[in-house]
Amino acid sequence: MSLAGRAAIVTGAARGIGLTLARRLVDRGMRVTLLDRDPAVQARAESLGSLARGRVVDLRDIDETRAVAEATIEEMDGLWLLVNNAGVFEKTPLLEIDPSAWDSMMEINVRSMVLLIQAAAPSMIAGDGGRIVNQASMAAKLGTPGEAHYAASKAAVVALSRIAAHEFGPHQITVNSVCPGYVLTEMGADTRDPRQIAEWTATSPLGRLATPDDIAAAVEFLASDEAGYITGESLNVSGGACTW
Ligand SMILES: NC(=O)c1ccc[n+]([C@@H]2O[C@H](COP(=O)([O-])OP(=O)(O)OC[C@H]3O[C@@H](n4cnc5c(N)ncnc54)[C@H](O)[C@@H]3O)[C@@H](O)[C@H]2O)c1
């Protein structure tokens, strides 16, 4: 019933939620490969000890992503858990969104997940099943003005996860998405003046913003054997902000 010894990939793990999650999984004894375009991912992985390994990859690059994912899965001799966490956030009024910015948002926030899933699912199917957790956002369900392309990309993540759950369910692979609220990471730091922090805090009945550990704990649960009958869901970890 333990995650110890099992293999995991976490994307976007050089910092923020991904790094916190990778640390948590290593603490549970998992073998974890951290993927990120930021070369700092290698030093961050080393700091987590011998169960962690870092690899640099730009998830917008299709060939590079496929090659790194396949090499990683082979090296780890299969995979129990894939966490598609990497993502980018940008606030732009709808009338000013350049088509290239739209495409870039979709490439990293959604298409990269498809590539990783295509690389990972065959080995899970050949093994004992597995877990896929995709990082969506409260923006998929609520969103605010100025985040049309971000919110649309995250709504696509929710839909992608639901369909993947149906396609892979017969192979005992669960696929879920997580919808965090406002998490205190470097993402969106430039949209975080005291007024905005107060506004976001007020959306949670708990009266606080999320920590990366709040999100990592939910992902760990979805990765566990105990969550084996939960699939196709989008789990809000938004401090109640999605319940108004
Ligand atoms: N922070 C929040 O408030 C919040 C809220 C809801 C959802 N999320 C989602 O959670 C996930 C993690 O967010 P975070 O706050 O930790 O963000 P972050 O910006 O701190 O970290 C994101 C990581 O993804 C990596 N990354 C970005 N583009 C990449 C690419 N092309 N190839 C490889 N790596 C790439 C970055 O280098 C970075 O290390 C994202 O998908 C984000 O949309 C965050």
XYZ file of C-alpha atoms in Angstrom, residues 28-159:
132
model
C 7.718 8.780 0.796
C 10.518 6.719 -0.784
C 9.527 7.169 -4.434
C 12.094 7.358 -7.218
C 11.365 10.699 -8.851
C 12.539 12.315 -12.088
C 12.088 16.063 -12.120
C 11.646 17.609 -15.578
C 11.972 21.316 -16.287
C 13.324 23.698 -18.915
C 15.198 25.512 -16.157
C 18.705 23.982 -15.843
C 18.454 24.591 -12.073
C 16.295 21.447 -12.006
C 19.446 19.332 -11.861
C 20.810 20.970 -8.720
C 17.340 20.969 -7.136
C 17.017 17.228 -7.817
C 20.465 16.586 -6.347
C 19.414 18.438 -3.212
C 16.604 15.894 -2.763
C 19.043 12.964 -2.528
C 19.753 9.771 -4.413
C 16.109 8.922 -5.203
C 15.771 12.054 -7.353
C 17.105 12.837 -10.782
C 16.745 16.060 -12.792
C 16.462 16.391 -16.546
C 16.293 19.536 -18.633
C 13.613 19.622 -21.329
C 11.580 22.329 -23.010
C 8.120 20.796 -23.092
C 7.150 22.965 -26.074
C 9.604 20.974 -28.199
C 7.753 17.863 -29.396
C 10.743 15.729 -30.392
C 12.803 16.657 -27.343
C 9.866 15.984 -25.007
C 9.183 12.573 -26.511
C 12.860 11.593 -26.427
C 13.380 12.691 -22.813
C 10.123 11.080 -21.631
C 10.924 7.751 -23.296
C 14.520 7.710 -22.033
C 13.334 8.558 -18.515
C 10.720 5.805 -18.426
C 13.220 3.267 -19.728
C 15.799 4.367 -17.186
C 13.241 4.093 -14.357
C 12.129 0.683 -15.660
C 8.474 1.694 -15.908
C 6.351 4.293 -14.200
C 3.654 4.368 -11.532
C 2.968 8.100 -11.444
C 3.027 10.884 -14.024
C 2.343 14.382 -12.737
C 1.916 16.902 -15.535
C 2.492 20.011 -13.468
C 4.483 22.394 -15.696
C 2.556 25.442 -16.801
C 2.763 29.126 -17.537
C 0.470 31.968 -16.551
C -0.042 35.290 -18.266
C -2.602 38.011 -17.834
C -3.617 39.775 -21.062
C -6.956 41.372 -21.993
C -8.790 39.197 -24.514
C -8.663 41.809 -27.273
C -4.873 41.950 -26.978
C -4.042 38.224 -26.980
C -1.704 37.559 -29.880
C -2.354 34.238 -31.666
C 1.254 33.226 -31.020
C 0.763 33.805 -27.271
C -2.415 31.692 -27.418
C -0.541 28.881 -29.195
C 2.373 29.010 -26.801
C 0.046 28.798 -23.777
C -1.699 25.758 -25.265
C 1.607 24.096 -26.203
C 3.009 24.173 -22.701
C -0.165 23.953 -20.620
C -1.978 21.236 -22.604
C -0.118 19.752 -25.568
C 2.884 18.839 -23.417
C 0.525 16.751 -21.248
C -0.644 14.823 -24.298
C 2.966 14.058 -25.258
C 3.868 12.873 -21.750
C 0.714 10.773 -21.476
C 1.423 9.168 -24.854
C 4.918 8.278 -23.653
C 3.876 7.059 -20.195
C 0.596 5.202 -20.678
C 1.990 2.275 -22.721
C 4.393 1.312 -19.917
C 1.602 1.628 -17.326
C -0.621 -0.555 -19.521
C 2.167 -3.122 -19.814
C 2.704 -2.998 -16.032
C 0.233 -2.930 -13.144
C -1.584 0.261 -14.116
C -0.709 3.648 -12.687
C -1.697 7.171 -11.851
C -1.779 10.313 -13.974
C -2.422 13.657 -12.303
C -2.695 16.793 -14.426
C -2.368 20.259 -12.948
C -5.371 22.349 -13.980
C -6.536 25.421 -12.050
C -9.526 27.047 -10.452
C -9.328 29.212 -13.600
C -10.792 26.237 -15.500
C -14.049 26.739 -13.583
C -14.105 30.382 -12.503
C -11.263 32.365 -14.000
C -11.052 36.132 -13.963
C -10.873 38.798 -16.677
C -7.518 38.906 -18.419
C -6.844 35.170 -18.255
C -8.842 33.892 -21.242
C -6.004 31.840 -22.754
C -4.851 30.528 -19.360
C -8.395 29.601 -18.296
C -9.132 27.980 -21.663
C -5.930 25.919 -21.445
C -6.845 24.727 -17.951
C -10.411 23.860 -18.977
C -8.812 21.773 -21.728
C -6.718 20.004 -19.072
C -9.892 19.060 -17.171
C -11.499 17.696 -20.357
